[in-house]
Coordinates of C-alpha atoms in Angstrom, one line a residue:
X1 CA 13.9 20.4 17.1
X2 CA 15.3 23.1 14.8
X3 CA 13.2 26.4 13.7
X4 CA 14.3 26.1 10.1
X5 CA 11.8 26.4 7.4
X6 CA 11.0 23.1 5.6
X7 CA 11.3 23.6 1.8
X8 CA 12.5 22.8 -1.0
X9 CA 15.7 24.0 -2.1
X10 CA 16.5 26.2 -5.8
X11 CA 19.6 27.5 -7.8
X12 CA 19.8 30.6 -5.9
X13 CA 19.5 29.8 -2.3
X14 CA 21.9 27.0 -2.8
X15 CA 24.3 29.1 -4.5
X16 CA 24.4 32.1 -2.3
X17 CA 24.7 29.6 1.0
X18 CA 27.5 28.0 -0.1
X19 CA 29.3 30.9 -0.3
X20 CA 28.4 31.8 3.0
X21 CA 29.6 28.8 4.5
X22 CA 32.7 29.0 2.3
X23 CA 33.5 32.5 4.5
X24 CA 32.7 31.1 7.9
X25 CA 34.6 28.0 6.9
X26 CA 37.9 29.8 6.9
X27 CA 38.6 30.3 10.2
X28 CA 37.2 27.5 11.8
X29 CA 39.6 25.5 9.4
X30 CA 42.9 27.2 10.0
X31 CA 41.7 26.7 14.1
X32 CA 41.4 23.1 13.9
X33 CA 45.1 23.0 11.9
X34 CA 46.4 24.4 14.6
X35 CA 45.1 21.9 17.1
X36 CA 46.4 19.6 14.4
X37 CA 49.9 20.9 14.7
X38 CA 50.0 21.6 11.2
X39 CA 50.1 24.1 8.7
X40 CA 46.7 26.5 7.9
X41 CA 46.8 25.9 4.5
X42 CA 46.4 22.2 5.4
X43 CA 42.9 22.9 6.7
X44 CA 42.0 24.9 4.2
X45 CA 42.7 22.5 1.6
X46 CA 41.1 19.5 3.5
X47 CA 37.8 21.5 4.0
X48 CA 37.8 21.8 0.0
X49 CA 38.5 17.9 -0.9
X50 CA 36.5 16.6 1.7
X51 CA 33.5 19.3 1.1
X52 CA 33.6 19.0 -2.6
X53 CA 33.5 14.8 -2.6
X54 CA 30.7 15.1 0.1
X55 CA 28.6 17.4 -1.1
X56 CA 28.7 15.8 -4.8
X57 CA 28.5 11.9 -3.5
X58 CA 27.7 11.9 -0.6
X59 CA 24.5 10.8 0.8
X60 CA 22.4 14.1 2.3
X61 CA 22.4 16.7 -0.3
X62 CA 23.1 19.9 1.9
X63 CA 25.0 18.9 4.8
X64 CA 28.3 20.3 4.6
X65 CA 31.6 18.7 5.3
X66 CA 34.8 20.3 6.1
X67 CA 37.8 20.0 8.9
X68 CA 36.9 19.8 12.1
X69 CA 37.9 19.8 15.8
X70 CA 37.3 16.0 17.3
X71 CA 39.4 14.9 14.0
X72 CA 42.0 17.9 14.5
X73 CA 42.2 15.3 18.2
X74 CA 43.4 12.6 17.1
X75 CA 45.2 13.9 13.9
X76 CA 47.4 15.6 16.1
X77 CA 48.3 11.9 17.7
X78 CA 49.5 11.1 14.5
X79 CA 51.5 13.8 13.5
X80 CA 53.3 13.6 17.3
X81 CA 53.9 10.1 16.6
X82 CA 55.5 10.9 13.4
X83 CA 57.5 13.3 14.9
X84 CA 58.7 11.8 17.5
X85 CA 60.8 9.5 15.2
X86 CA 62.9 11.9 14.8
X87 CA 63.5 11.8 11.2
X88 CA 62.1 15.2 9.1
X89 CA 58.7 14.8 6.8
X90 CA 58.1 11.8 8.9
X91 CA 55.5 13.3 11.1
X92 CA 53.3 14.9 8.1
X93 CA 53.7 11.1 6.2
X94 CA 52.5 9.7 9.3
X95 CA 49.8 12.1 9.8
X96 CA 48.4 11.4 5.6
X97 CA 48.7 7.8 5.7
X98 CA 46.4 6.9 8.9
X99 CA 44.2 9.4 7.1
X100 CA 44.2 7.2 3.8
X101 CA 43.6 3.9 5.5
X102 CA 40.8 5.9 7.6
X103 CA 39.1 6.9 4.5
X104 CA 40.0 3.2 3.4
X105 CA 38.4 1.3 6.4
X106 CA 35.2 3.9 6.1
X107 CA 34.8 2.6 2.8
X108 CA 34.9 -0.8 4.1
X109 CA 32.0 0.3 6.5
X110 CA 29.7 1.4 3.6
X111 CA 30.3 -1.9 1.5
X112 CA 29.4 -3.8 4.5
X113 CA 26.0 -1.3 4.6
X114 CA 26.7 -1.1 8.3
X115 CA 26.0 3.1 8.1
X116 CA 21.9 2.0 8.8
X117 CA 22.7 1.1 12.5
X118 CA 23.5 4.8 13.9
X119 CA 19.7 5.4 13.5
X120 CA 19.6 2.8 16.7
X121 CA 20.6 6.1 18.5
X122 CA 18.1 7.2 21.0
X123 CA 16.3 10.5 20.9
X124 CA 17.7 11.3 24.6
X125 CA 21.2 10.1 23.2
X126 CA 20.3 12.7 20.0
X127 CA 19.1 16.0 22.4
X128 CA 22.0 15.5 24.0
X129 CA 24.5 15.3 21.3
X130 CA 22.8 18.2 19.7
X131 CA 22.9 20.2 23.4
X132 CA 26.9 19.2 24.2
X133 CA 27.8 20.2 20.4
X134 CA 26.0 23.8 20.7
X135 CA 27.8 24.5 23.4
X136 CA 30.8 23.4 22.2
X137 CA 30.7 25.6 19.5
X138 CA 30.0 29.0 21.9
X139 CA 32.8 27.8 24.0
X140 CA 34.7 27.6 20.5
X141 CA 34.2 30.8 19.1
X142 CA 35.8 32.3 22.9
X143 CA 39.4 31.7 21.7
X144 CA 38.3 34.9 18.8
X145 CA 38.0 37.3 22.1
X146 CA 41.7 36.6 23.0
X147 CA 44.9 37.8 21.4
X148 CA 48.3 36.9 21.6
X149 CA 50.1 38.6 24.8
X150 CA 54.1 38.4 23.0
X151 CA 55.1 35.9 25.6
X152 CA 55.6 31.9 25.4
X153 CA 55.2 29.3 28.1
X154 CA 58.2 27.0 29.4
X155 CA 57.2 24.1 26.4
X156 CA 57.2 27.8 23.6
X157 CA 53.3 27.8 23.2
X158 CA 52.2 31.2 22.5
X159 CA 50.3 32.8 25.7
X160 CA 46.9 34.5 24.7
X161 CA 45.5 36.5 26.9
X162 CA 41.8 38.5 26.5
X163 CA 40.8 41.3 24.8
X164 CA 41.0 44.8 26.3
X165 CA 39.6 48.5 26.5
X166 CA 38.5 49.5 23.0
X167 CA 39.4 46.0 21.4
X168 CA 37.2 44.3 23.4
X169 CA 34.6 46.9 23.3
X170 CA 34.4 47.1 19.1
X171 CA 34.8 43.0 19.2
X172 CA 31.2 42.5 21.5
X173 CA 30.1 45.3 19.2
X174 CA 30.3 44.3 15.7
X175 CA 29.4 40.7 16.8
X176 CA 26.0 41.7 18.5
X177 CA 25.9 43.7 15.1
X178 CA 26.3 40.7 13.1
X179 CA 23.8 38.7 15.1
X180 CA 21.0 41.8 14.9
X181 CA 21.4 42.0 11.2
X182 CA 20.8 37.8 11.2
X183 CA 17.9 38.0 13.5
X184 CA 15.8 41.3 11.7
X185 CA 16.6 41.1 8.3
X186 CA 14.1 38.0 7.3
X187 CA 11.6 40.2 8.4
X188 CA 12.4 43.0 5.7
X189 CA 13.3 40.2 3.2
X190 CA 14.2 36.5 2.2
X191 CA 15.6 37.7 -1.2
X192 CA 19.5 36.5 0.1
X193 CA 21.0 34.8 3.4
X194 CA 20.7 36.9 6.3
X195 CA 24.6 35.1 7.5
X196 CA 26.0 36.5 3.9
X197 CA 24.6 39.8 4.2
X198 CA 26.3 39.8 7.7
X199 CA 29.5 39.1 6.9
X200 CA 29.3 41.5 3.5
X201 CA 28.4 44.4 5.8
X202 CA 30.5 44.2 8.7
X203 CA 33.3 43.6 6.1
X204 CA 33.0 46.4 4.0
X205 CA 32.3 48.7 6.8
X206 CA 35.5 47.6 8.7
X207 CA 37.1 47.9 5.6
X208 CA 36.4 51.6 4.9
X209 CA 37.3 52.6 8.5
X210 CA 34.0 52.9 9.6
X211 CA 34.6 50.2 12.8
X212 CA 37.9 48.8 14.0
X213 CA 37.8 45.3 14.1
X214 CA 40.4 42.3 13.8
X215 CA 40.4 40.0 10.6
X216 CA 41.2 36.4 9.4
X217 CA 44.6 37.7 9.0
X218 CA 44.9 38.9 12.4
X219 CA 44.1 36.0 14.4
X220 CA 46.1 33.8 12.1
X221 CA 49.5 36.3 12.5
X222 CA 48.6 35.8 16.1
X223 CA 48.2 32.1 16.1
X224 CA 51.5 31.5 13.9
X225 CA 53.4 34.7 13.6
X226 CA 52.4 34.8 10.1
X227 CA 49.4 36.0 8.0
X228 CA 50.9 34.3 4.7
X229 CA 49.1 30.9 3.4
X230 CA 50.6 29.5 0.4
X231 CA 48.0 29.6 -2.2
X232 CA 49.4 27.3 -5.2
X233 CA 47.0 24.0 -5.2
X234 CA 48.6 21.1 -2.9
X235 CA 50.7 18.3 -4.9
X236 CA 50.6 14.3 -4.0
X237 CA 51.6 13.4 -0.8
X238 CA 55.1 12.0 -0.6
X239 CA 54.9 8.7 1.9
X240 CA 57.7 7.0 0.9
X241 CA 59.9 6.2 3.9
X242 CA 57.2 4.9 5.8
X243 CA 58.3 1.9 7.5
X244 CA 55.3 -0.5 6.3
X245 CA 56.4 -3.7 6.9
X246 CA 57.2 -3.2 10.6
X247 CA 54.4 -4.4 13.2
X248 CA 55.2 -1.4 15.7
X249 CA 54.4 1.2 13.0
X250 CA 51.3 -0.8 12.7
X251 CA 50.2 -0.6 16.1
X252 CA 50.7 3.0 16.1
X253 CA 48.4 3.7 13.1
X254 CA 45.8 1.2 13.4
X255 CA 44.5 2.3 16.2
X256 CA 44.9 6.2 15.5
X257 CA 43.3 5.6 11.9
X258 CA 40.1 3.3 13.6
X259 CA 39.6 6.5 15.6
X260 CA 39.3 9.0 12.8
X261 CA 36.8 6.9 11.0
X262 CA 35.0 6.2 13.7
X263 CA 34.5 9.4 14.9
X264 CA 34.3 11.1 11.3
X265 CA 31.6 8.3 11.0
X266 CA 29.5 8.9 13.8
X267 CA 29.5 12.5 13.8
X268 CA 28.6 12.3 9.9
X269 CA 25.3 10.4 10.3
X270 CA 24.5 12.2 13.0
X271 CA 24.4 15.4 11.6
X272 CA 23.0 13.4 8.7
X273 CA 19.4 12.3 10.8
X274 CA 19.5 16.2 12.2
X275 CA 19.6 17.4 8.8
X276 CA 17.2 14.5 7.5
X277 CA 14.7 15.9 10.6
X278 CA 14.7 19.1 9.5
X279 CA 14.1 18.7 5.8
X280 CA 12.1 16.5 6.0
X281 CA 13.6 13.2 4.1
X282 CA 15.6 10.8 4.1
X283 CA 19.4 10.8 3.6
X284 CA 21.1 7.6 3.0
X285 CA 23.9 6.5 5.5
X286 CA 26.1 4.1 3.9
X287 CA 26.7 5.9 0.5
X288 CA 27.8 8.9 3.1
X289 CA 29.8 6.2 4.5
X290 CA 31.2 5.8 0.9
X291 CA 31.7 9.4 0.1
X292 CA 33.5 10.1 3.6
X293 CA 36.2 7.2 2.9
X294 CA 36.5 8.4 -0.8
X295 CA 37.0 12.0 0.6
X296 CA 39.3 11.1 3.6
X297 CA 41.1 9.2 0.6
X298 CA 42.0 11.7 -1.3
X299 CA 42.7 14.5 1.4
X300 CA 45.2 12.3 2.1
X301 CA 46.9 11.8 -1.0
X302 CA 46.7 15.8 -1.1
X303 CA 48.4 16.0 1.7
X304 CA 45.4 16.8 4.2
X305 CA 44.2 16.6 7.4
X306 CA 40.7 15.2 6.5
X307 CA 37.5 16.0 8.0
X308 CA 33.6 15.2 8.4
X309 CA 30.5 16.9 8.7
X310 CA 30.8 20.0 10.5
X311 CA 27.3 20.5 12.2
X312 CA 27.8 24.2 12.7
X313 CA 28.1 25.0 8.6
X314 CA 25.6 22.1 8.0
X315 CA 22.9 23.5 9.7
X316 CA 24.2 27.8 8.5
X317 CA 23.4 26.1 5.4
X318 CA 20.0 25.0 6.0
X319 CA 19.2 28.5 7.5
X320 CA 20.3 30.7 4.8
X321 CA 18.4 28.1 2.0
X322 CA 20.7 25.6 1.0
X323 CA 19.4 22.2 0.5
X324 CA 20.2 20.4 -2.5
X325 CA 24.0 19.1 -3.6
X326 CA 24.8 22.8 -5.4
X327 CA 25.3 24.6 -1.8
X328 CA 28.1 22.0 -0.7
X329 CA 29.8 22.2 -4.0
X330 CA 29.5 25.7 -4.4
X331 CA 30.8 25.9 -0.5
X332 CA 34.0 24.1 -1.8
X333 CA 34.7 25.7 -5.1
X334 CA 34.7 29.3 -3.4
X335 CA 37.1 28.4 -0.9
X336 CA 39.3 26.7 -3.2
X337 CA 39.0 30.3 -5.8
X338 CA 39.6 32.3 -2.8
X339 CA 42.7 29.8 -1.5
X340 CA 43.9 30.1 -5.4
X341 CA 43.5 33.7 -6.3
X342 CA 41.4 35.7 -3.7
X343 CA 43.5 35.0 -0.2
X344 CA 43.6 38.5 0.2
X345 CA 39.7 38.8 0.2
X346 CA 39.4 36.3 3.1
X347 CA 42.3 37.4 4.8
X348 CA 40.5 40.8 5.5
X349 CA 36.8 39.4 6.8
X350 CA 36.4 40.6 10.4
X351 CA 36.5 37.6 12.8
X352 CA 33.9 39.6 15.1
X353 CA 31.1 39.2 11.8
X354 CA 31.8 34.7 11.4
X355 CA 32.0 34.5 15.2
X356 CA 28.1 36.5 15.3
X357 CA 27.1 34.0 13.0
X358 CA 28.0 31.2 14.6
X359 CA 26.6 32.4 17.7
X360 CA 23.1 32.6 15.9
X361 CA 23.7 29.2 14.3
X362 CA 24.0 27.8 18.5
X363 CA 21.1 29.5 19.4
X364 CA 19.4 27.6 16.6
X365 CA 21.2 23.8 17.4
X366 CA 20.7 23.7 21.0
X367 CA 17.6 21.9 22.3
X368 CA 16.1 24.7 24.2
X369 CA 12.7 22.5 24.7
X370 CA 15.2 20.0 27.5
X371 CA 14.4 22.5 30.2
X372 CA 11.2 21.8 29.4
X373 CA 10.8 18.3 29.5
X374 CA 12.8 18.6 33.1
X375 CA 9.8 16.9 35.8
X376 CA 7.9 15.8 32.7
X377 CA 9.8 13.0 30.6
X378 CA 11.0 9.8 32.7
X379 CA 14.1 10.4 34.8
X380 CA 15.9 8.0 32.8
X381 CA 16.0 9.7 29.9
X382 CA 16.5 13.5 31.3
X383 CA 19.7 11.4 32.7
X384 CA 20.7 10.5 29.4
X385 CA 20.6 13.6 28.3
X386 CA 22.5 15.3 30.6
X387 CA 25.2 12.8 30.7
X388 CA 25.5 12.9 26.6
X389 CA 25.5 16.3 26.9
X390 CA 28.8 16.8 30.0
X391 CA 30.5 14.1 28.1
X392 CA 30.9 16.3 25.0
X393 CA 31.7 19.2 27.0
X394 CA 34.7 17.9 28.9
X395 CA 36.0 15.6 26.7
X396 CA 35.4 17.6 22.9
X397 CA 35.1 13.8 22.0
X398 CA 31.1 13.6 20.2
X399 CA 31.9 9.7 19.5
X400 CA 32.7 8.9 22.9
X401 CA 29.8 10.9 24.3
X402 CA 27.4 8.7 21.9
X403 CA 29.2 5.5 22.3
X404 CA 28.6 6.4 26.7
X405 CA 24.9 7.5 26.0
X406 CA 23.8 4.1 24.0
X407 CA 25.6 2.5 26.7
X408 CA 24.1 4.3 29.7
X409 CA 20.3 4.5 27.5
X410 CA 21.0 0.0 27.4
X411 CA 21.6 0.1 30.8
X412 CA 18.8 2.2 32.0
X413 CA 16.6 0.5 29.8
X414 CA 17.5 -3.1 31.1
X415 CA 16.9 -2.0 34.4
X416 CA 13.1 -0.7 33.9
X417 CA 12.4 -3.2 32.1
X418 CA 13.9 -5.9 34.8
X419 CA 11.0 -4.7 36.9
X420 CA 8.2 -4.7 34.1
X421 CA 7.7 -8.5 34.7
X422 CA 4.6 -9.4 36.1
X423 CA 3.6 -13.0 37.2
X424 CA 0.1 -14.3 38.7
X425 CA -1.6 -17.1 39.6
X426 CA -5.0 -16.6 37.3
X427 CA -6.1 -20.5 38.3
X428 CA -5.7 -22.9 41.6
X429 CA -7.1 -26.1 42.6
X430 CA -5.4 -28.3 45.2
X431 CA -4.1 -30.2 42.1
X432 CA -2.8 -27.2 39.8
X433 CA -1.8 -24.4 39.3
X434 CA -1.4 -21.7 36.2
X435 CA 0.5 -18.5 36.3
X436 CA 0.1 -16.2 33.6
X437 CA 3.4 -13.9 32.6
X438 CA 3.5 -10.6 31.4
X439 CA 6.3 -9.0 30.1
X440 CA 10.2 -9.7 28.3
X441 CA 12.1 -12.0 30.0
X442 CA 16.0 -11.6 29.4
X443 CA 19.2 -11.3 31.0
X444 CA 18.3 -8.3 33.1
X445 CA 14.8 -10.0 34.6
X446 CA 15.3 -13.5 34.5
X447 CA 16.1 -12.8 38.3
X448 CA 12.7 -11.5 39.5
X449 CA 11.4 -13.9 37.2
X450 CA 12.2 -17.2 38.8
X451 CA 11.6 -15.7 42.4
X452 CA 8.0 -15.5 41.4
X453 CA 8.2 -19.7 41.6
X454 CA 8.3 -21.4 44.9
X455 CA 8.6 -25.4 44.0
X456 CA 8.5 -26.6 47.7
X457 CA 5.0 -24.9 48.5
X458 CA 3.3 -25.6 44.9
X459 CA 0.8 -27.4 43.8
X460 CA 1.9 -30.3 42.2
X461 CA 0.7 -29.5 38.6
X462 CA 2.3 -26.3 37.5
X463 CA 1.1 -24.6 34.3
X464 CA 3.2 -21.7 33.3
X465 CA 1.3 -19.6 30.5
X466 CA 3.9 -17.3 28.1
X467 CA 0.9 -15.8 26.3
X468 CA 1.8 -11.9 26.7
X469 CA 5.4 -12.6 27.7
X470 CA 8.1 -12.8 25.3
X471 CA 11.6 -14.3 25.7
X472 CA 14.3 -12.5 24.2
X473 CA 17.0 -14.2 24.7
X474 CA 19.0 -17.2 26.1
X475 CA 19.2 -16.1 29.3
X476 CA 15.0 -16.7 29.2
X477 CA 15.6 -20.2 28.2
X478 CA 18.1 -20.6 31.1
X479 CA 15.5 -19.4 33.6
X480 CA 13.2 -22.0 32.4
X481 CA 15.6 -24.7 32.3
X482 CA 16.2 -23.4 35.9
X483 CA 12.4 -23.9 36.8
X484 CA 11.8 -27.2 35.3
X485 CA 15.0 -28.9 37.2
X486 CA 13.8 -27.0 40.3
X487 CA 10.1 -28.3 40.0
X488 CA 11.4 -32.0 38.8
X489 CA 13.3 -32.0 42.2
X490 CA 10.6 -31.3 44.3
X491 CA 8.6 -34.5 42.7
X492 CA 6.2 -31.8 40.4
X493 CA 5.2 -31.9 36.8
X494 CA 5.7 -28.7 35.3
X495 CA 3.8 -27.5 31.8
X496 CA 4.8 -24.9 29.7
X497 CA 2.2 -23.0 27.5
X498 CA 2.1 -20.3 24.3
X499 CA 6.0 -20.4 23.5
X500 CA 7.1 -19.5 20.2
X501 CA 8.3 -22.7 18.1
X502 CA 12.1 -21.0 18.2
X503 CA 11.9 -21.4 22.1
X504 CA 9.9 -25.2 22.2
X505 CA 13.1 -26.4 20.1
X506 CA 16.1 -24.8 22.2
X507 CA 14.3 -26.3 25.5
X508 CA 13.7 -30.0 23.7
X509 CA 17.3 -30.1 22.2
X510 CA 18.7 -29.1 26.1
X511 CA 16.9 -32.1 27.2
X512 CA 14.7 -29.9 29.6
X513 CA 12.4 -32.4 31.4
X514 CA 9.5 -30.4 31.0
X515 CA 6.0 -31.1 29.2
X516 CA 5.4 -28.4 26.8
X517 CA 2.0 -28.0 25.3
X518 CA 1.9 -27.4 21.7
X519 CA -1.3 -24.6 20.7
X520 CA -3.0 -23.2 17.4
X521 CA -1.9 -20.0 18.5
X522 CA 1.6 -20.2 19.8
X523 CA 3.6 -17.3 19.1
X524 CA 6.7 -17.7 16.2
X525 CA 9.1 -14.9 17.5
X526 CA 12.7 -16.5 17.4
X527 CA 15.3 -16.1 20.5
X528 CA 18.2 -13.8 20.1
X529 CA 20.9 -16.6 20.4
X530 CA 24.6 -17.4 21.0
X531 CA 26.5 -18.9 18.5
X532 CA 26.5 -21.8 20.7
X533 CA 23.6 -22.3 23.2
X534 CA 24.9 -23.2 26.4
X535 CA 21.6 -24.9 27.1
X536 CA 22.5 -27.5 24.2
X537 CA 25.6 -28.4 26.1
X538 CA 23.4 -29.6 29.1

């Protein structure tokens, strides 16, 4: 899927790519405060708590976690709903508690080792989750070639407007730069990450005057008004006035704190099996569980927004080298030194160098092979893919669009398979005869299934042979219970052969009036069942 070498990582590599990432993280986490409605520094400071417990014990070494934009969503609910009671501090209390009990109930999720299930996804579901997210990130980094026009709209949002004349001009300039020195320097040498050398020497050169382009500290004076971030280390959040034991608070939180773990969740281990694809091993999905809710925790006890994997940095990281546990740590101590005592430093990188990188890291994610498999792979599954993929365009919401592609891949698959069941007549007499099935027979093709039958027109000995068929589930033993009352109506004895010893038991306790022969090799699959069988109830 990805064009990443597959090696080992060392010292070095991980060392220099966290500090890469620790520069592009910077403006991609003051942009997602912003859609959070809160302070930059917030951003900052939840990209270093929730990076540095990830990256230390989490469960994939070298995936990078950080704020991002699908939790920005629905922090912003939060904070509104805080807000909107009116009383001051209330909205930022609101906003760090449903971040605790997030990080709290993802906890839960690990201790209940329920983290293994997200590799269920399908591969179509996977392409197009990878697909939506690179183009989410291109359509992100579009907001860099706009600037703000003075004015405000009727609510007071700042109006931005685009880039013009020789603005424009040095912006598409020094980010095809940045992208050409990404792209050719791996051919002169590996010795350090193509993405640092990048950003190094589009920043010093626009620092010395030798190109005119806009900084960190120019989009963020354009986004607030002000290119100041406090840079003293965050103190414990103070939630006391929260009205706890009212239910209404309650049903404001719940819900808003279920969503952030959620999607911080699902997100997470998927970045985690892209990550595991392209080294090569296997991370391990509930201690990330674990490390997310510790990290969610504690960002919100700081006083942050809280965060997840960011796909984009995990897989900058992976290109410039990093792959063990150092590169994520690394990532967050840097931006925490530059926070602390070196704001100025990335205050002054040019935006037009981070946004080239990230351009190179979406050429990279997206699945360039789907137009490819476009008349070749089943229809089904191109479908998938393309519906994954528009879901996480237009909404921005990766959960919803993976939660909609299982859905839509279940559906799909119950449908083809609803047609996969084959039933013939391998042996007639005037006295008997035996079918032979072939195929799964469940909720979706117990249907065709029993249309196969005609009881009037039969024989009156009917053998029914389950040797290649299995039945998955109750709404098989239904069907059957269907046949054998149809066929004792019409005055025939019906006999059931090769069902698993699972099955033979549901249809005797039912009371099915139906001889079932009993054979050395029967098969001893069991049937997915409800906690009550409405068959026993018969």
């Amino acid at each position: 899927m990805f064009k990443f070498q597959k090696k080992r990582g060392n010292l070095k590599d991980d060392v220099l790519s966290g500090l890469t990432v620790s520069l592009v993280l910077v403006p991609e986490a003051i942009a997602f405060s912003f859609i959070a409605g809160v302070n930059p520094i917030i951003g900052l400071w939840s990209a270093v708590f929730v990076g540095f417990i990830t990256a230390a014990f989490g469960g994939r070494p070298g995936m990078i976690c950080g704020a991002t934009g699908a939790i920005a969503v629905v922090a912003a609910k939060a904070f509104q709903e805080g807000g909107a009671t009116g009383i001051e501090g209330m909205d930022y209390k609101y906003l760090f508690f449903a971040l605790i009990l997030a990080g709290v109930i993802q906890t839960v999720v690990g201790l209940l080792k329920l983290g293994r299930y997200i590799r269920l996804v399908p591969h179509p579901v996977m392409m197009g989750f990878v697909n939506g997210l690179a183009v989410l990130i291109a359509m992100g980094q579009f907001k860099f070639f706009k600037t703000f026009t003075g004015d405000f709209d009727a609510e007071g949002n700042r109006i931005f407007d685009w880039l013009a004349g020789s603005q424009m001009a040095w912006m598409v300039g020094l980010v095809l730069g940045t992208m050409a020195i990404v792209v050719f320097l791996p051919k002169l040498t590996k010795a350090v990450p193509p993405s640092l050398v990048a950003i190094v020497s589009v920043g010093l050169a626009t620092y010395f005057g030798l190109f005119d382009g806009r900084t960190v500290a120019d989009v963020l004076e354009a986004e607030s008004g002000s290119a100041a971030i406090n840079t003293s280390f965050p103190e414990i959040a103070n939630l006391t006035g929260l009205p706890l034991g009212q239910l209404d608070f309650w049903i404001i939180i719940l819900p808003i704190s279920l969503t952030i773990a959620m999607v911080g969740l699902i997100e997470s281990l998927l970045t985690l099996q892209l990550i595991d694809e392209i080294t090569e091993s296997r991370g391990k999905s509930n201690r990330e569980c674990l490390a997310q809710g510790a990290a969610n925790i504690l960002s919100g006890s700081f006083g942050g927004m809280g965060g997840c994997a960011t796909i984009g940095q995990s897989l900058l990281n992976m290109k410039s080298g990093g792959r063990g546990r150092t590169s994520g740590i690394v990532g967050a101590l840097s931006l925490a030194i530059f926070i602390l005592f070196a704001s100025p430093l990335i205050m002054n990188i040019p935006i037009a160098a981070l946004v080239g990188v990230m351009f190179m890291i979406v050429i990279a994610t997206f699945e360039w092979s789907t137009f490819k498999t476009i008349g070749k792979a089943p229809n089904s599954d191109i479908f998938v893919i393309l519906v994954v993929t528009f879901v996480t365009i237009f909404s921005h919401n990766l959960a919803l669009a993976v939660v909609v592609g299982i859905i839509v891949s279940a559906l799909t698959f119950a449908v083809q398979s609803s047609k996969h069941v084959i039933v013939e007549v391998v042996k007639k007499s005037a006295d008997e005869k035996i079918y032979a099935v072939e195929g799964m027979i469940y909720f979706a093709s117990v249907s065709d299934f029993v249309d196969h039958f005609q009881a009037r027109s039969d024989t009156p000995n009917i053998v029914i042979d389950f040797e290649k068929a299995r039945i998955c589930d109750h709404s098989g033993i239904e069907a059957i219970h269907a046949l054998s009352e149809r066929y004792r109506k019409a005055g025939k004895n019906l006999r059931l052969r090769h069902l698993s010893t699972d099955c033979r038991k549901i249809i005797e306790r039912a009371g099915t009036l139906v001889d079932i022969e009993v054979l050395p090799d029967d098969p001893d699959y069991t049937v997915a069942r409800l906690k009550e069988s409405p068959l026993e109830n018969v």
